[in-house]
Amino acid sequence: MALLEVKELKTYYYTLRGVVKAVDNVSFSLERGEVLGIAGESGCGKSTLAWALLGLVPPPGRIAGGRIVLDGIELTKLSEHDLRKKVRWKKVSMIFQGAMNALTPVFTIEDQLAEPLMIHKGMHKNEAREKIAQMLKAVGLDETIMKRYPHELSGGQKQRVIIAMALLLNPDLVIADEPTTALDVIVQAQIMNLFKQIKKKYNIGMIFITHDLSLIAEIADKVAIMYAGKIVEIGSSDQVFGNPRHPYTQGLLRSIPRIRSKEKITWIPGVPPDLVRPPPGCRFFPRCKYVKEQCRKEEPKLKEVEPGHFVACHLYG
Amino acid sequence: MPPIRVRGMTEPVVKVRDLMKYFPLRRGLKEIITMKPKRFVRAVDGISFDMYIGEVFCLVGESGCGKTTTGRLITRLLEPTGGHIYYKPTREVASQIPEKCFVEDGYVDLAQKLPKHADKLLRREIQIVFQDPFGSLDPRMKVYDILKEPLIVHKIGGSEEERREIIYRALSEVKLVPPEQFMNRYPHMLSGGQRQRVAFARAMILKPTVVVADEPVSMLDVSIRAEILQLMLDLQANRDLAYLFITHDLAVASYLCTKIAVMYLGKIVEMGPTDEVINNPQHPYTKALIAAVPEPDPKNRFKIREVPIKGEVPSAAAIPPGCRFHPRCPYAMDRCSKEEPPTLEVKPGHYVSCWLHVRK
């Protein structure tokens, strides 16, 4: 059985302007030891998807349908109390966007890291201290950092503390939402190396969310491309990068400048649609160069174009 | 008559020499009473480079290396602490500037105090595009008024019709067509890419010779970045223009720029033609930067990336002695922590500041 099974998940924001369908009928599964990369432009619903997995969609949003099954437990059926006691941080932890600001400035690193251990595991502070020291070492930090306050650490060190915090309770699933956006290139490469080591060492599932396809290629085994609240292409990373089928994926890959190639980069004209009133049919058709009559009327379903490689596009099938 | 010279492609349009900008740090009461010396953040600490018409000159570096400060010094949004910015004005402007402003060969030193009207004329020639198109356009002004403001300030176009004509042309040039459709919109009614186009139109409307583009694509979605980069090249193709492109992204730099200067803690550590710097980097810092750039190749997931340098950039308020890179450098020698390395030309046009390249 898969570690995580998401079926037809819908997460909508009920605003005064109308219903924003931020995540609309998204399905995927994830095995233990696998990294799923989710890529898409800003506003495509990738962060909302992450919040939905933790049951933390900010109001006026909520999960409007579908199922999330983690390790046999149906998260969508749990009460808020059970979610907090049994799931969050114990089973699913998250590395939030802008993790630089995720630490409290008024507590030392030790106090902050001890909290989840004391509350969830009922550990005494001294036991917790030992566990924290181990974890800090695992993410490449020195023990002495325990007594420091967040403002005494550099950006990269803070990010490592956040990663240590996410791994503290040995969760089954770690969600990382744009974990390196605020970091410099060199620090980013160091943090990506840390993620690779974690992937090797701990047998956990990981969801890596970013707008940067190059970073996804660095870590993900499986890639899902999101556009306007839907997954338009999903497959192994060799399939998606080596043989992209959806016009949006192709466009995205052609828009990335590469350091050693002078190949001309192109762009996708137009802007993503308003999710209150998405276009009928395929949501990408106003920007697509292969658009045909069918695309304006009928919504394409995800179809398997090769084993394990699904594309939602009328060009195929 | 002032000495007017035709500006050729062979002469730099901007010559920056030993440019410096120190920001004073606030002192505590105790420090003031005990008469401790003033401390400074040495944001830009003596840099020199040349810019030519038709070129895209790129400053790359990590955050806090002084690249944005350099851009602001050249547009004179900041007063330099020391050094010179020699600029060669166009013939039209040169004829209106008093002779005493010229230093040599038709260059004006922008770092010196200039008479007011000359100053205004020169400011017109150097424009800037900011990083954040959401913050750099006034949300309460329509696109038309945003573009009209520089015309009013510099008294260009006599009548309203004439100005409207200029604004029309500027908007079509940045491909916001038809212009009537965009003129009456407010910035919030535009997408990020369209806003950045307005920002470029605003910079170009005064027909500048130098445009500083400070991370113009870093806030935009990946799928439309190429659109703005192409726009920059198209704008340059039709006029005499030099770009100073500021970025932290080496991949974008190598795609767009003709020359690259790598900055570290307020100094240029390596500078040269793009292909030279990317394919034949000489400074250990440049090598590390290039090694750290992720590439969209899924094979990378199986290997740990070799990042030869450790740690993070130290604070610009406490710059290490000697070579400022030595605490992170894998090849650091005794000498590096004591003396600052000289800048050497390793190949024609390719400069490096590193003791490794100094012959004993």
XYZ file of C-alpha atoms in Angstrom, chain B residues 46 267-271 282-284 322-324 333 335-336 338-346 350-360:
35
model
C 36.791 50.224 -4.546
C 34.906 43.932 -4.470
C 34.972 42.570 -7.981
C 36.874 39.281 -7.723
C 36.631 38.272 -11.360
C 35.573 40.030 -14.528
C 39.755 31.466 -12.425
C 38.710 32.640 -8.976
C 37.752 29.929 -6.435
C 43.727 40.400 3.414
C 41.757 38.701 0.703
C 38.178 38.972 1.905
C 47.581 30.384 1.911
C 49.619 35.379 2.364
C 45.874 35.508 1.725
C 47.553 39.301 5.320
C 47.624 41.087 2.011
C 44.878 42.002 -0.380
C 45.484 40.360 -3.777
C 46.152 42.579 -6.811
C 43.949 42.436 -9.898
C 45.651 40.629 -12.754
C 44.759 40.254 -16.398
C 45.050 36.500 -17.001
C 39.742 38.640 -18.206
C 40.663 39.974 -14.761
C 41.081 38.057 -11.504
C 41.952 39.154 -7.973
C 43.556 36.129 -6.401
C 46.995 35.275 -5.022
C 46.875 31.924 -6.826
C 47.488 33.738 -10.072
C 50.398 35.833 -8.898
C 53.714 34.373 -10.025
C 56.214 34.066 -7.250
